[in-house]
mmCIF file of C-alpha atoms and ligand atoms in Angstrom:
data_model
loop_
_atom_site.group_PDB
_atom_site.id
_atom_site.type_symbol
_atom_site.label_atom_id
_atom_site.label_comp_id
_atom_site.label_asym_id
_atom_site.label_seq_id
_atom_site.Cartn_x
_atom_site.Cartn_y
_atom_site.Cartn_z
ATOM 1 C CA UNK A 611 30.674 93.443 -13.869
ATOM 2 C CA UNK A 612 28.710 91.680 -16.547
ATOM 3 C CA UNK A 613 27.934 88.070 -15.713
ATOM 4 C CA UNK A 614 30.517 85.853 -17.347
ATOM 5 C CA UNK A 615 29.671 85.483 -21.001
ATOM 6 C CA UNK A 616 28.477 81.989 -21.760
ATOM 7 C CA UNK A 617 29.710 82.258 -25.356
ATOM 8 C CA UNK A 618 33.258 82.554 -24.029
ATOM 9 C CA UNK A 619 33.056 79.563 -21.807
ATOM 10 C CA UNK A 620 30.912 77.072 -23.646
ATOM 11 C CA UNK A 621 32.736 73.794 -24.033
ATOM 12 C CA UNK A 622 34.523 73.418 -27.316
ATOM 13 C CA UNK A 623 32.307 74.868 -30.006
ATOM 14 C CA UNK A 624 34.700 74.224 -32.844
ATOM 15 C CA UNK A 625 34.116 76.850 -35.456
ATOM 16 C CA UNK A 626 35.855 77.983 -38.572
ATOM 17 C CA UNK A 627 38.029 80.993 -38.287
ATOM 18 C CA UNK A 628 41.497 82.329 -38.031
ATOM 19 C CA UNK A 629 43.733 80.039 -36.068
ATOM 20 C CA UNK A 630 45.183 82.020 -33.193
ATOM 21 C CA UNK A 631 48.837 82.531 -32.441
ATOM 22 C CA UNK A 632 50.520 80.716 -29.607
ATOM 23 C CA UNK A 633 50.832 83.894 -27.609
ATOM 24 C CA UNK A 634 47.169 84.866 -27.595
ATOM 25 C CA UNK A 635 46.506 85.677 -23.971
ATOM 26 C CA UNK A 636 43.438 84.620 -22.060
ATOM 27 C CA UNK A 637 42.142 87.696 -20.356
ATOM 28 C CA UNK A 638 38.844 87.941 -18.560
ATOM 29 C CA UNK A 639 37.356 89.057 -15.304
ATOM 30 C CA UNK A 640 37.764 86.804 -12.271
ATOM 31 C CA UNK A 641 35.814 83.723 -13.409
ATOM 32 C CA UNK A 642 35.358 82.370 -9.879
ATOM 33 C CA UNK A 643 32.801 85.117 -9.176
ATOM 34 C CA UNK A 644 29.436 83.513 -9.865
ATOM 35 C CA UNK A 645 26.734 85.467 -11.767
ATOM 36 C CA UNK A 646 25.176 87.779 -9.198
ATOM 37 C CA UNK A 647 21.623 87.648 -10.498
ATOM 38 C CA UNK A 648 21.532 83.901 -9.934
ATOM 39 C CA UNK A 649 22.586 84.103 -6.316
ATOM 40 C CA UNK A 650 19.928 83.889 -3.649
ATOM 41 C CA UNK A 651 19.416 86.948 -1.509
ATOM 42 C CA UNK A 652 21.138 86.603 1.821
ATOM 43 C CA UNK A 653 19.716 88.825 4.525
ATOM 44 C CA UNK A 654 22.133 91.638 5.203
ATOM 45 C CA UNK A 655 24.020 91.017 1.940
ATOM 46 C CA UNK A 656 21.363 92.076 -0.600
ATOM 47 C CA UNK A 657 23.532 95.048 -1.496
ATOM 48 C CA UNK A 658 26.091 93.034 -3.443
ATOM 49 C CA UNK A 659 25.242 94.260 -6.936
ATOM 50 C CA UNK A 660 27.234 95.306 -9.977
ATOM 51 C CA UNK A 661 30.171 95.469 -9.691
ATOM 52 C CA UNK A 662 30.362 92.329 -7.630
ATOM 53 C CA UNK A 663 32.014 94.083 -4.696
ATOM 54 C CA UNK A 664 30.261 96.161 -2.089
ATOM 55 C CA UNK A 665 32.178 98.353 0.299
ATOM 56 C CA UNK A 666 30.427 98.265 3.612
ATOM 57 C CA UNK A 667 30.401 101.336 5.776
ATOM 58 C CA UNK A 668 31.284 100.812 9.409
ATOM 59 C CA UNK A 669 28.991 101.549 12.326
ATOM 60 C CA UNK A 670 29.473 105.007 13.855
ATOM 61 C CA UNK A 671 32.786 105.248 15.731
ATOM 62 C CA UNK A 672 32.802 105.030 19.496
ATOM 63 C CA UNK A 673 35.935 107.075 20.014
ATOM 64 C CA UNK A 674 36.509 109.073 23.098
ATOM 65 C CA UNK A 675 37.194 112.685 22.291
ATOM 66 C CA UNK A 676 40.846 113.142 21.523
ATOM 67 C CA UNK A 677 43.000 114.658 24.201
ATOM 68 C CA UNK A 678 44.612 118.030 23.760
ATOM 69 C CA UNK A 679 47.902 117.864 21.849
ATOM 70 C CA UNK A 680 51.073 118.199 23.892
ATOM 71 C CA UNK A 681 53.161 121.341 23.550
ATOM 72 C CA UNK A 682 56.029 121.664 21.116
ATOM 73 C CA UNK A 683 59.117 123.726 21.836
ATOM 74 C CA UNK A 684 61.069 125.760 19.345
ATOM 75 C CA UNK A 685 63.935 123.684 18.171
ATOM 76 C CA UNK A 686 67.171 124.341 16.374
ATOM 77 C CA UNK A 687 69.283 121.491 15.119
ATOM 78 C CA UNK A 688 72.463 121.018 17.115
ATOM 79 C CA UNK A 689 74.255 119.633 14.087
ATOM 80 C CA UNK A 690 77.185 121.653 12.813
ATOM 81 C CA UNK A 691 79.204 121.757 9.624
ATOM 82 C CA UNK A 692 82.512 123.569 9.074
ATOM 83 C CA UNK A 693 83.617 125.063 5.755
ATOM 84 C CA UNK A 694 86.334 122.427 5.480
ATOM 85 C CA UNK A 695 83.782 119.656 5.983
ATOM 86 C CA UNK A 696 81.439 121.211 3.408
ATOM 87 C CA UNK A 697 84.263 121.462 0.893
ATOM 88 C CA UNK A 698 85.356 117.866 1.560
ATOM 89 C CA UNK A 699 81.798 116.659 0.895
ATOM 90 C CA UNK A 700 81.654 118.529 -2.405
ATOM 91 C CA UNK A 701 85.089 117.230 -3.469
ATOM 92 C CA UNK A 702 83.972 113.665 -2.709
ATOM 93 C CA UNK A 703 80.799 114.242 -4.741
ATOM 94 C CA UNK A 704 82.815 115.642 -7.666
ATOM 95 C CA UNK A 705 85.126 112.619 -7.598
ATOM 96 C CA UNK A 706 82.159 110.242 -7.715
ATOM 97 C CA UNK A 707 80.730 111.849 -10.859
ATOM 98 C CA UNK A 708 82.405 111.159 -14.158
ATOM 99 C CA UNK A 709 81.472 114.495 -15.650
ATOM 100 C CA UNK A 710 82.459 116.741 -12.769
ATOM 101 C CA UNK A 711 85.925 118.242 -12.400
ATOM 102 C CA UNK A 712 87.037 118.395 -8.799
ATOM 103 C CA UNK A 713 89.020 121.591 -9.404
ATOM 104 C CA UNK A 714 86.005 123.779 -8.720
ATOM 105 C CA UNK A 715 85.247 122.077 -5.398
ATOM 106 C CA UNK A 716 88.895 122.326 -4.339
ATOM 107 C CA UNK A 717 89.496 125.844 -5.581
ATOM 108 C CA UNK A 718 86.172 127.555 -4.788
ATOM 109 C CA UNK A 719 85.796 130.380 -2.327
ATOM 110 C CA UNK A 720 83.041 129.893 0.218
ATOM 111 C CA UNK A 721 81.350 133.227 0.719
ATOM 112 C CA UNK A 722 78.801 132.064 3.263
ATOM 113 C CA UNK A 723 77.726 128.937 5.106
ATOM 114 C CA UNK A 724 74.302 129.261 6.719
ATOM 115 C CA UNK A 725 72.474 126.811 8.876
ATOM 116 C CA UNK A 726 68.708 126.465 9.142
ATOM 117 C CA UNK A 727 66.297 123.818 10.339
ATOM 118 C CA UNK A 728 63.614 122.352 8.124
ATOM 119 C CA UNK A 729 60.476 121.087 9.832
ATOM 120 C CA UNK A 730 58.777 117.929 8.586
ATOM 121 C CA UNK A 731 55.294 117.137 9.899
ATOM 122 C CA UNK A 732 53.955 113.626 9.193
ATOM 123 C CA UNK A 733 50.431 112.380 9.920
ATOM 124 C CA UNK A 734 49.597 108.681 9.675
ATOM 125 C CA UNK A 735 46.134 107.171 10.054
ATOM 126 C CA UNK A 736 45.590 103.425 10.331
ATOM 127 C CA UNK A 737 42.249 102.449 8.799
ATOM 128 C CA UNK A 738 40.304 99.229 8.396
ATOM 129 C CA UNK A 739 37.879 98.861 5.481
ATOM 130 C CA UNK A 740 35.620 95.940 4.649
ATOM 131 C CA UNK A 741 33.968 94.825 1.430
ATOM 132 C CA UNK A 742 31.907 91.824 0.402
ATOM 133 C CA UNK A 743 31.503 89.960 -2.863
ATOM 134 C CA UNK A 744 30.214 86.655 -4.170
ATOM 135 C CA UNK A 745 32.937 84.076 -4.646
ATOM 136 C CA UNK A 746 33.194 80.368 -5.355
ATOM 137 C CA UNK A 747 35.523 77.436 -4.835
ATOM 138 C CA UNK A 748 35.366 73.964 -6.390
ATOM 139 C CA UNK A 749 32.926 71.744 -4.506
ATOM 140 C CA UNK A 750 34.527 68.472 -3.556
ATOM 141 C CA UNK A 751 32.327 67.426 -0.676
ATOM 142 C CA UNK A 752 33.594 69.892 1.922
ATOM 143 C CA UNK A 753 31.219 71.255 4.620
ATOM 144 C CA UNK A 754 28.700 73.845 3.407
ATOM 145 C CA UNK A 755 27.571 76.445 5.949
ATOM 146 C CA UNK A 756 24.339 77.749 4.443
ATOM 147 C CA UNK A 757 21.372 79.879 5.563
ATOM 148 C CA UNK A 758 19.817 76.815 7.206
ATOM 149 C CA UNK A 759 22.394 77.245 9.971
ATOM 150 C CA UNK A 760 21.156 80.706 10.906
ATOM 151 C CA UNK A 761 21.279 84.310 9.837
ATOM 152 C CA UNK A 762 24.525 85.591 8.393
ATOM 153 C CA UNK A 763 26.312 88.055 10.705
ATOM 154 C CA UNK A 764 26.675 91.651 9.502
ATOM 155 C CA UNK A 765 30.053 92.457 7.897
ATOM 156 C CA UNK A 766 31.314 94.513 10.837
ATOM 157 C CA UNK A 767 30.169 91.890 13.350
ATOM 158 C CA UNK A 768 32.532 89.274 11.973
ATOM 159 C CA UNK A 769 35.687 88.818 14.020
ATOM 160 C CA UNK A 770 38.825 89.570 12.029
ATOM 161 C CA UNK A 771 42.292 89.120 13.491
ATOM 162 C CA UNK A 772 43.806 92.574 13.715
ATOM 163 C CA UNK A 773 47.422 93.119 12.693
ATOM 164 C CA UNK A 774 49.839 95.313 14.610
ATOM 165 C CA UNK A 775 48.971 99.015 14.369
ATOM 166 C CA UNK A 776 50.291 100.700 11.197
ATOM 167 C CA UNK A 777 51.115 97.327 9.627
ATOM 168 C CA UNK A 778 49.166 97.020 6.383
ATOM 169 C CA UNK A 779 47.364 93.751 5.743
ATOM 170 C CA UNK A 780 44.658 92.187 3.555
ATOM 171 C CA UNK A 781 42.555 89.292 4.763
ATOM 172 C CA UNK A 782 39.705 87.277 3.308
ATOM 173 C CA UNK A 783 37.191 84.962 4.937
ATOM 174 C CA UNK A 784 33.886 83.280 4.173
ATOM 175 C CA UNK A 785 30.873 84.944 5.750
ATOM 176 C CA UNK A 786 29.149 82.285 7.913
ATOM 177 C CA UNK A 787 25.761 80.918 6.775
ATOM 178 C CA UNK A 788 25.997 82.214 3.185
ATOM 179 C CA UNK A 789 27.234 79.118 1.333
ATOM 180 C CA UNK A 790 25.409 76.918 -1.167
ATOM 181 C CA UNK A 791 26.374 74.301 -3.736
ATOM 182 C CA UNK A 792 25.560 75.044 -7.362
ATOM 183 C CA UNK A 793 26.298 73.726 -10.810
ATOM 184 C CA UNK A 794 29.526 75.374 -12.002
ATOM 185 C CA UNK A 795 28.602 78.635 -13.753
ATOM 186 C CA UNK A 796 31.728 78.509 -15.890
ATOM 187 C CA UNK A 797 31.484 75.093 -17.523
ATOM 188 C CA UNK A 798 27.714 74.632 -16.884
ATOM 189 C CA UNK A 799 28.618 71.376 -15.150
ATOM 190 C CA UNK A 800 30.468 69.938 -18.153
ATOM 191 C CA UNK A 801 33.729 69.826 -16.119
ATOM 192 C CA UNK A 802 35.768 71.062 -19.090
ATOM 193 C CA UNK A 803 35.875 74.222 -21.194
ATOM 194 C CA UNK A 804 37.177 75.146 -24.588
ATOM 195 C CA UNK A 805 40.861 76.009 -24.672
ATOM 196 C CA UNK A 806 41.005 79.739 -25.339
ATOM 197 C CA UNK A 807 44.637 79.633 -26.384
ATOM 198 C CA UNK A 808 43.908 77.596 -29.534
ATOM 199 C CA UNK A 809 40.188 78.406 -29.767
ATOM 200 C CA UNK A 810 39.417 74.667 -29.536
ATOM 201 C CA UNK A 811 41.538 73.777 -32.592
ATOM 202 C CA UNK A 812 44.124 71.892 -30.566
ATOM 203 C CA UNK A 813 46.795 73.523 -32.716
ATOM 204 C CA UNK A 814 48.134 77.039 -32.967
ATOM 205 C CA UNK A 815 49.929 78.870 -35.721
ATOM 206 C CA UNK A 816 53.703 78.433 -35.556
ATOM 207 C CA UNK A 817 55.343 81.541 -34.141
ATOM 208 C CA UNK A 818 58.698 80.757 -35.670
ATOM 209 C CA UNK A 819 57.539 80.906 -39.317
ATOM 210 C CA UNK A 820 54.340 82.908 -38.700
ATOM 211 C CA UNK A 821 52.359 79.941 -40.070
ATOM 212 C CA UNK A 822 54.110 79.832 -43.465
ATOM 213 C CA UNK A 823 55.931 76.552 -42.904
ATOM 214 C CA UNK A 824 59.103 78.021 -44.411
ATOM 215 C CA UNK A 825 61.712 80.520 -43.268
ATOM 216 C CA UNK A 826 64.206 82.752 -45.029
ATOM 217 C CA UNK A 827 64.202 84.083 -48.589
ATOM 218 C CA UNK A 828 65.936 83.171 -51.839
ATOM 219 C CA UNK A 829 68.685 80.605 -51.418
ATOM 220 C CA UNK A 830 68.188 80.660 -47.665
ATOM 221 C CA UNK A 831 64.569 79.594 -47.931
ATOM 222 C CA UNK A 832 64.037 76.343 -46.108
ATOM 223 C CA UNK A 833 61.438 74.378 -44.224
ATOM 224 C CA UNK A 834 60.636 75.601 -40.700
ATOM 225 C CA UNK A 835 62.221 73.199 -38.214
ATOM 226 C CA UNK A 836 59.896 74.242 -35.414
ATOM 227 C CA UNK A 837 56.734 72.965 -37.092
ATOM 228 C CA UNK A 838 58.186 70.586 -39.672
ATOM 229 C CA UNK A 839 56.735 72.717 -42.471
ATOM 230 C CA UNK A 840 53.099 72.465 -41.447
ATOM 231 C CA UNK A 841 52.898 76.038 -40.135
ATOM 232 C CA UNK A 842 51.077 74.726 -37.091
ATOM 233 C CA UNK A 843 52.076 73.430 -33.692
ATOM 234 C CA UNK A 844 50.267 71.398 -31.067
ATOM 235 C CA UNK A 845 48.712 73.752 -28.496
ATOM 236 C CA UNK A 846 50.760 73.420 -25.323
ATOM 237 C CA UNK A 847 47.872 74.610 -23.152
ATOM 238 C CA UNK A 848 45.502 71.742 -23.984
ATOM 239 C CA UNK A 849 48.114 69.378 -25.496
ATOM 240 C CA UNK A 850 46.057 69.204 -28.665
ATOM 241 C CA UNK A 851 42.722 68.265 -27.055
ATOM 242 C CA UNK A 852 41.086 71.631 -27.753
ATOM 243 C CA UNK A 853 39.634 71.714 -24.270
ATOM 244 C CA UNK A 854 40.931 71.898 -20.731
ATOM 245 C CA UNK A 855 39.602 70.903 -17.304
ATOM 246 C CA UNK A 856 37.376 73.715 -15.992
ATOM 247 C CA UNK A 857 39.624 76.031 -13.960
ATOM 248 C CA UNK A 858 36.747 77.291 -11.791
ATOM 249 C CA UNK A 859 35.410 73.955 -10.484
ATOM 250 C CA UNK A 860 38.644 72.041 -11.142
ATOM 251 C CA UNK A 861 36.572 69.567 -13.171
ATOM 252 C CA UNK A 862 34.233 68.874 -10.225
ATOM 253 C CA UNK A 863 31.218 70.263 -12.122
ATOM 254 C CA UNK A 864 29.965 71.943 -8.954
ATOM 255 C CA UNK A 865 31.081 74.927 -6.932
ATOM 256 C CA UNK A 866 30.466 76.147 -3.425
ATOM 257 C CA UNK A 867 29.311 79.770 -3.632
ATOM 258 C CA UNK A 868 29.531 82.073 -0.626
ATOM 259 C CA UNK A 869 29.816 85.706 0.350
ATOM 260 C CA UNK A 870 33.472 86.575 0.817
ATOM 261 C CA UNK A 871 34.549 89.292 3.217
ATOM 262 C CA UNK A 872 37.715 91.199 2.346
ATOM 263 C CA UNK A 873 39.283 93.254 5.123
ATOM 264 C CA UNK A 874 42.005 95.782 4.408
ATOM 265 C CA UNK A 875 44.201 97.448 6.982
ATOM 266 C CA UNK A 876 45.996 100.402 5.495
ATOM 267 C CA UNK A 877 48.156 103.243 6.761
ATOM 268 C CA UNK A 878 47.330 106.564 5.093
ATOM 269 C CA UNK A 879 50.088 109.156 5.212
ATOM 270 C CA UNK A 880 50.149 112.893 4.590
ATOM 271 C CA UNK A 881 52.952 115.296 5.332
ATOM 272 C CA UNK A 882 54.001 118.924 5.285
ATOM 273 C CA UNK A 883 57.502 120.352 4.887
ATOM 274 C CA UNK A 884 58.576 123.796 6.049
ATOM 275 C CA UNK A 885 61.899 124.647 4.475
ATOM 276 C CA UNK A 886 63.244 128.161 3.950
ATOM 277 C CA UNK A 887 66.138 127.806 1.502
ATOM 278 C CA UNK A 888 66.095 127.156 -2.290
ATOM 279 C CA UNK A 889 66.670 123.446 -1.566
ATOM 280 C CA UNK A 890 63.753 121.480 -3.106
ATOM 281 C CA UNK A 891 61.437 120.813 -0.155
ATOM 282 C CA UNK A 892 60.640 117.201 -0.999
ATOM 283 C CA UNK A 893 64.292 116.210 -0.429
ATOM 284 C CA UNK A 894 63.694 116.657 3.302
ATOM 285 C CA UNK A 895 61.207 113.791 3.320
ATOM 286 C CA UNK A 896 63.698 110.948 3.036
ATOM 287 C CA UNK A 897 66.689 112.021 5.120
ATOM 288 C CA UNK A 898 67.150 111.357 8.828
ATOM 289 C CA UNK A 899 66.583 114.112 11.334
ATOM 290 C CA UNK A 900 65.648 114.504 14.970
ATOM 291 C CA UNK A 901 62.182 113.629 16.236
ATOM 292 C CA UNK A 902 60.903 116.691 18.085
ATOM 293 C CA UNK A 903 57.406 115.503 18.793
ATOM 294 C CA UNK A 904 55.629 112.155 18.546
ATOM 295 C CA UNK A 905 52.055 111.420 19.578
ATOM 296 C CA UNK A 906 49.838 108.373 18.995
ATOM 297 C CA UNK A 907 46.105 108.388 19.791
ATOM 298 C CA UNK A 908 42.979 106.664 18.474
ATOM 299 C CA UNK A 909 41.882 110.104 17.256
ATOM 300 C CA UNK A 910 44.295 113.019 17.248
ATOM 301 C CA UNK A 911 43.712 116.668 17.833
ATOM 302 C CA UNK A 912 45.760 119.079 15.721
ATOM 303 C CA UNK A 913 48.991 120.431 17.114
ATOM 304 C CA UNK A 914 48.429 124.004 18.235
ATOM 305 C CA UNK A 915 51.531 124.897 20.180
ATOM 306 C CA UNK A 916 54.260 124.603 17.576
ATOM 307 C CA UNK A 917 56.219 127.872 17.357
ATOM 308 C CA UNK A 918 55.944 127.554 13.576
ATOM 309 C CA UNK A 919 52.357 128.607 12.851
ATOM 310 C CA UNK A 920 52.427 126.975 9.414
ATOM 311 C CA UNK A 921 52.962 123.602 11.078
ATOM 312 C CA UNK A 922 49.940 124.138 13.343
ATOM 313 C CA UNK A 923 47.857 125.058 10.299
ATOM 314 C CA UNK A 924 49.103 122.034 8.348
ATOM 315 C CA UNK A 925 48.348 119.734 11.277
ATOM 316 C CA UNK A 926 44.787 121.050 11.481
ATOM 317 C CA UNK A 927 44.089 120.706 7.778
ATOM 318 C CA UNK A 928 45.714 117.278 7.334
ATOM 319 C CA UNK A 929 43.896 115.856 10.360
ATOM 320 C CA UNK A 930 40.666 117.279 8.953
ATOM 321 C CA UNK A 931 41.377 115.598 5.604
ATOM 322 C CA UNK A 932 41.948 112.251 7.317
ATOM 323 C CA UNK A 933 38.688 112.464 9.265
ATOM 324 C CA UNK A 934 36.985 111.678 5.947
ATOM 325 C CA UNK A 935 38.484 108.181 6.166
ATOM 326 C CA UNK A 936 36.034 107.402 8.976
ATOM 327 C CA UNK A 937 33.159 107.606 6.471
ATOM 328 C CA UNK A 938 34.238 104.490 4.617
ATOM 329 C CA UNK A 939 36.326 102.693 7.204
ATOM 330 C CA UNK A 940 37.180 102.415 10.842
ATOM 331 C CA UNK A 941 40.045 104.542 12.104
ATOM 332 C CA UNK A 942 42.025 102.495 14.611
ATOM 333 C CA UNK A 943 44.945 104.737 15.404
ATOM 334 C CA UNK A 944 46.587 107.981 14.378
ATOM 335 C CA UNK A 945 50.144 109.128 14.812
ATOM 336 C CA UNK A 946 51.830 112.408 14.054
ATOM 337 C CA UNK A 947 55.438 113.426 14.372
ATOM 338 C CA UNK A 948 57.457 116.566 13.871
ATOM 339 C CA UNK A 949 60.998 116.075 12.659
ATOM 340 C CA UNK A 950 63.743 118.675 12.578
ATOM 341 C CA UNK A 951 66.218 118.355 9.713
ATOM 342 C CA UNK A 952 69.383 120.495 9.542
ATOM 343 C CA UNK A 953 70.029 122.325 6.252
ATOM 344 C CA UNK A 954 73.347 124.034 5.484
ATOM 345 C CA UNK A 955 73.362 126.412 2.554
ATOM 346 C CA UNK A 956 76.789 127.045 1.116
ATOM 347 C CA UNK A 957 77.249 129.981 -1.298
ATOM 348 C CA UNK A 958 80.435 129.729 -3.335
ATOM 349 C CA UNK A 959 82.440 131.301 -6.099
ATOM 350 C CA UNK A 960 84.780 129.730 -8.617
ATOM 351 C CA UNK A 961 86.358 131.602 -11.559
ATOM 352 C CA UNK A 962 83.751 134.387 -11.458
ATOM 353 C CA UNK A 963 80.937 131.855 -11.347
ATOM 354 C CA UNK A 964 78.642 131.821 -8.364
ATOM 355 C CA UNK A 965 76.912 128.677 -7.273
ATOM 356 C CA UNK A 966 75.236 127.072 -4.280
ATOM 357 C CA UNK A 967 75.167 123.702 -2.721
ATOM 358 C CA UNK A 968 73.357 122.236 0.243
ATOM 359 C CA UNK A 969 74.241 119.721 2.923
ATOM 360 C CA UNK A 970 71.112 118.462 4.645
ATOM 361 C CA UNK A 971 69.880 115.734 6.966
ATOM 362 C CA UNK A 972 71.674 114.105 9.871
ATOM 363 C CA UNK A 973 73.468 111.920 7.325
ATOM 364 C CA UNK A 974 74.900 114.982 5.487
ATOM 365 C CA UNK A 975 73.286 114.444 2.098
ATOM 366 C CA UNK A 976 74.535 116.761 -0.621
ATOM 367 C CA UNK A 977 72.487 118.621 -3.218
ATOM 368 C CA UNK A 978 73.654 121.064 -5.850
ATOM 369 C CA UNK A 979 72.339 122.607 -9.036
ATOM 370 C CA UNK A 980 74.681 124.256 -11.473
ATOM 371 C CA UNK A 981 78.018 122.874 -10.374
ATOM 372 C CA UNK A 982 80.330 125.115 -12.415
ATOM 373 C CA UNK A 983 82.729 122.488 -13.770
ATOM 374 C CA UNK A 984 80.935 119.806 -15.751
ATOM 375 C CA UNK A 985 81.798 118.340 -19.135
ATOM 376 C CA UNK A 986 78.606 116.634 -20.249
ATOM 377 C CA UNK A 987 74.869 117.254 -19.975
ATOM 378 C CA UNK A 988 75.426 120.971 -19.314
ATOM 379 C CA UNK A 989 78.673 120.992 -21.328
ATOM 380 C CA UNK A 990 79.866 124.030 -19.435
ATOM 381 C CA UNK A 991 83.522 123.133 -19.596
ATOM 382 C CA UNK A 992 85.379 120.618 -21.658
HETATM 383 ZN ZN1 LIG B 115 44.542 74.571 -26.815
HETATM 384 ZN ZN1 LIG B 116 56.957 76.887 -38.347
HETATM 385 ZN ZN1 LIG B 117 33.370 74.181 -13.995
#
């Protein structure tokens, strides 16, 4: 990040120029970050350079070697679905859609109803990362814990309250012994800054008449009531003063600068779906099924004993991918589960048209492509 541009923040240099509209937005980088090059070097925090955030790598992990994964048995869903139930589900679906006729669902012939079990493997890794940056708050006489009190602790030596495992959180705290009081870098101690909404004019162009003072054309042309015909309105941001109290120091003129530690706890998730039918695989992800296997360890070993070899391979490669997270953060806990989700494939015929639908998940979710009796979108039958 460039240090904040003084030209943008100088108090009220009233210049000539186009008067801005009311809706001109004030956009700039976080102004409470003081200019880095002016900050003294704090031992252990010299690395905070452009951009004003440094991600700190954790010390090497002290994990015990993960234990061997437990064994996984072959599993077939015990859920069942009769042809009558399948038909009833499709009829209900047809009734709920305005463009589907229910005749096809009621009159179709079911040529086969096949059951299979989709396997859903999910790996979650709970990781803590830390970063540091220079920050400031208005100085109003509060205590200042500076380098005179001792050496600042290293980022990973600072105690941070840990949330429950797999519960994401973001926390910020001041690094001890890094604070100092400085003249506000935003207003240079002036306590106020130019209003950016009106550019210091105190007035903005009237939005209602676009600054013309009149509205309408021909016989309808009349004075703008919003601005009384002047084409200008008092700036609501500064109430016409052209300047506002400095938002960084809250008009104190001074700020307390310190190194701020940001700690993130985040759950990273990867998954793999093994599904044999034409049903789109990703639909398995969000329906309930049975949990076949569930293991939580600080560091997991891949599953090796699943009867489905593709699941073993996916477990190995996803766990390998997540090991990379230990390079930039601290892995606290990993969890992986295997879920079994029933899938019923129903092949049907109606008036010489063949089609398929699927009933999947423990909650019997329905999916179909190419329902043969629709009147819009596909316009297959009116
Ligand atoms: Zn203003
Ligand atoms: Zn107007
Ligand atoms: Zn200020």
